C-alpha cells in the first residue's frame, strides 16, 4: 500500500513538470527558469527550437509518469515484463538525480530551488518504488 501512495506522489510531481514544459512549449514567458536561463528571449519566451525541446520533454515525462504509476502499482500495466518496470524505475532514479545536479546549477531561483527540489524528491520517490519491485 505505501508504494501506491509513493507512486501517486511521484505522478503528481511529474504532472506539474509536464504542465510546466507544455506551458513553455506553448510560449509561456518562463524561459529564464528553464535550460539554465540561457535560452530565454527578451520577452521571456523560449526560441522555437527550445519550445520543441520542451514539447518533447513533456512527452517523455508523460511516459515517466505512466511508468511510476505502473511500477508503483497504482495502475495495472499493459503486458510488460515485471523486470522492465523495475529497470525503468531505476533508470528514472538516475535521470532525476542527474537532472537535480543540473537544476541546482541553474541561474534562476525557480530552476535552482523549485525544479531542483522537485527532481530531488522524484529521485527519492523513484528509488523507493524501484527498491520495492
Short mmCIF file of C-alpha atoms in Angstrom, two decimals:
data_model
loop_
_atom_site.label_atom_id
_atom_site.label_comp_id
_atom_site.label_asym_id
_atom_site.label_seq_id
_atom_site.Cartn_x
_atom_site.Cartn_y
_atom_site.Cartn_z
CA UNK A 1 0.00 0.00 0.00
CA UNK A 2 2.76 2.56 0.71
CA UNK A 3 4.10 2.05 -2.83
CA UNK A 4 0.75 3.21 -4.20
CA UNK A 5 0.98 6.46 -2.23
CA UNK A 6 4.58 6.93 -3.35
CA UNK A 7 3.55 6.28 -6.95
CA UNK A 8 0.73 8.81 -6.71
CA UNK A 9 3.05 11.42 -5.17
CA UNK A 10 5.65 10.89 -7.90
CA UNK A 11 2.96 11.07 -10.59
CA UNK A 12 1.60 14.33 -9.16
CA UNK A 13 5.06 15.91 -9.20
CA UNK A 14 5.65 14.66 -12.73
CA UNK A 15 2.28 16.09 -13.73
CA UNK A 16 3.39 19.53 -12.53
CA UNK A 17 6.62 19.26 -14.53
CA UNK A 18 4.74 18.07 -17.64
CA UNK A 19 2.40 21.07 -17.38
CA UNK A 20 5.37 23.43 -16.94
CA UNK A 21 7.07 22.01 -20.04
CA UNK A 22 3.84 22.23 -22.04
CA UNK A 23 3.44 25.85 -20.97
CA UNK A 24 7.00 26.60 -22.11
CA UNK A 25 6.28 24.88 -25.44
CA UNK A 26 3.13 26.97 -25.82
CA UNK A 27 5.07 30.20 -25.29
CA UNK A 28 4.73 30.97 -21.59
CA UNK A 29 7.23 33.69 -20.57
CA UNK A 30 9.08 31.46 -18.11
CA UNK A 31 12.15 30.76 -20.21
CA UNK A 32 14.51 32.21 -17.62
CA UNK A 33 13.51 29.38 -15.27
CA UNK A 34 14.46 26.65 -17.76
CA UNK A 35 17.52 25.45 -19.68
CA UNK A 36 19.87 27.20 -17.30
CA UNK A 37 18.22 30.55 -18.03
CA UNK A 38 20.40 30.99 -21.10
CA UNK A 39 17.76 30.38 -23.78
CA UNK A 40 15.09 32.93 -22.88
CA UNK A 41 14.27 35.63 -25.40
CA UNK A 42 13.79 39.27 -24.36
CA UNK A 43 10.07 38.68 -23.80
CA UNK A 44 10.77 35.66 -21.55
CA UNK A 45 9.61 33.05 -24.05
CA UNK A 46 11.83 30.32 -25.41
CA UNK A 47 13.03 30.33 -29.02
CA UNK A 48 11.30 27.80 -31.32
CA UNK A 49 13.89 25.02 -31.03
CA UNK A 50 13.71 25.12 -27.22
CA UNK A 51 9.92 25.15 -27.38
CA UNK A 52 10.09 21.98 -29.48
CA UNK A 53 12.51 20.52 -26.91
CA UNK A 54 10.05 21.35 -24.13
CA UNK A 55 7.23 19.64 -26.04
CA UNK A 56 9.42 16.56 -26.46
CA UNK A 57 10.38 16.68 -22.81
CA UNK A 58 6.69 16.80 -21.86
CA UNK A 59 6.05 13.63 -23.90
CA UNK A 60 8.99 11.81 -22.29
CA UNK A 61 7.91 12.92 -18.81
CA UNK A 62 4.35 11.75 -19.51
CA UNK A 63 5.89 8.33 -20.22
CA UNK A 64 7.79 8.56 -16.93
CA UNK A 65 4.51 9.44 -15.21
CA UNK A 66 2.92 6.28 -16.61
CA UNK A 67 5.95 4.25 -15.56
CA UNK A 68 5.82 5.40 -11.91
CA UNK A 69 2.08 4.70 -11.80
CA UNK A 70 2.63 1.19 -13.20
CA UNK A 71 5.76 0.41 -11.17
CA UNK A 72 4.12 1.83 -8.04
CA UNK A 73 1.12 -0.48 -8.53
CA UNK A 74 -1.27 2.46 -8.88
CA UNK A 75 -2.42 1.21 -12.28
CA UNK A 76 -2.21 -2.20 -13.90
CA UNK A 77 0.44 -2.10 -16.59
CA UNK A 78 -0.20 -3.46 -20.01
CA UNK A 79 1.51 -6.80 -20.61
CA UNK A 80 5.02 -5.66 -19.74
CA UNK A 81 7.57 -7.83 -18.02
CA UNK A 82 7.94 -7.02 -14.34
CA UNK A 83 11.69 -6.52 -14.69
CA UNK A 84 11.09 -3.81 -17.32
CA UNK A 85 9.16 -1.76 -14.75
CA UNK A 86 11.89 -2.26 -12.16
CA UNK A 87 14.70 -1.36 -14.54
CA UNK A 88 12.68 1.60 -15.82
CA UNK A 89 12.22 2.89 -12.29
CA UNK A 90 15.98 2.66 -11.66
CA UNK A 91 16.63 4.49 -14.93
CA UNK A 92 14.34 7.28 -13.70
CA UNK A 93 16.32 7.43 -10.45
CA UNK A 94 19.49 8.07 -12.41
CA UNK A 95 17.90 10.59 -14.76
CA UNK A 96 16.28 12.57 -11.97
CA UNK A 97 19.49 12.54 -9.93
CA UNK A 98 21.42 13.96 -12.91
CA UNK A 99 18.65 16.46 -13.55
CA UNK A 100 18.82 17.59 -9.92
CA UNK A 101 22.51 18.42 -10.34
CA UNK A 102 21.72 20.42 -13.48
CA UNK A 103 18.83 22.25 -11.84
CA UNK A 104 20.91 23.17 -8.80
CA UNK A 105 23.46 24.72 -11.17
CA UNK A 106 20.79 26.86 -12.84
CA UNK A 107 20.86 30.65 -12.69
CA UNK A 108 17.21 31.27 -11.89
CA UNK A 109 15.98 30.65 -8.32
CA UNK A 110 12.90 28.81 -9.61
CA UNK A 111 15.09 26.42 -11.58
CA UNK A 112 17.59 26.04 -8.78
CA UNK A 113 15.31 25.60 -5.79
CA UNK A 114 11.85 24.62 -7.09
CA UNK A 115 12.90 22.41 -10.00
CA UNK A 116 15.94 21.16 -8.09
CA UNK A 117 13.73 20.28 -5.14
CA UNK A 118 11.16 18.56 -7.33
CA UNK A 119 13.75 16.43 -9.11
CA UNK A 120 15.48 15.59 -5.81
CA UNK A 121 12.16 14.38 -4.38
CA UNK A 122 11.42 12.48 -7.60
CA UNK A 123 14.82 10.78 -7.27
CA UNK A 124 13.90 9.59 -3.78
CA UNK A 125 10.36 8.53 -4.70
CA UNK A 126 11.52 6.61 -7.77
CA UNK A 127 14.25 4.93 -5.70
CA UNK A 128 11.59 3.85 -3.18
CA UNK A 129 9.42 2.44 -5.98
CA UNK A 130 12.38 0.69 -7.66
CA UNK A 131 13.63 -0.81 -4.38
CA UNK A 132 10.19 -2.26 -3.62
CA UNK A 133 9.91 -4.02 -7.01
#
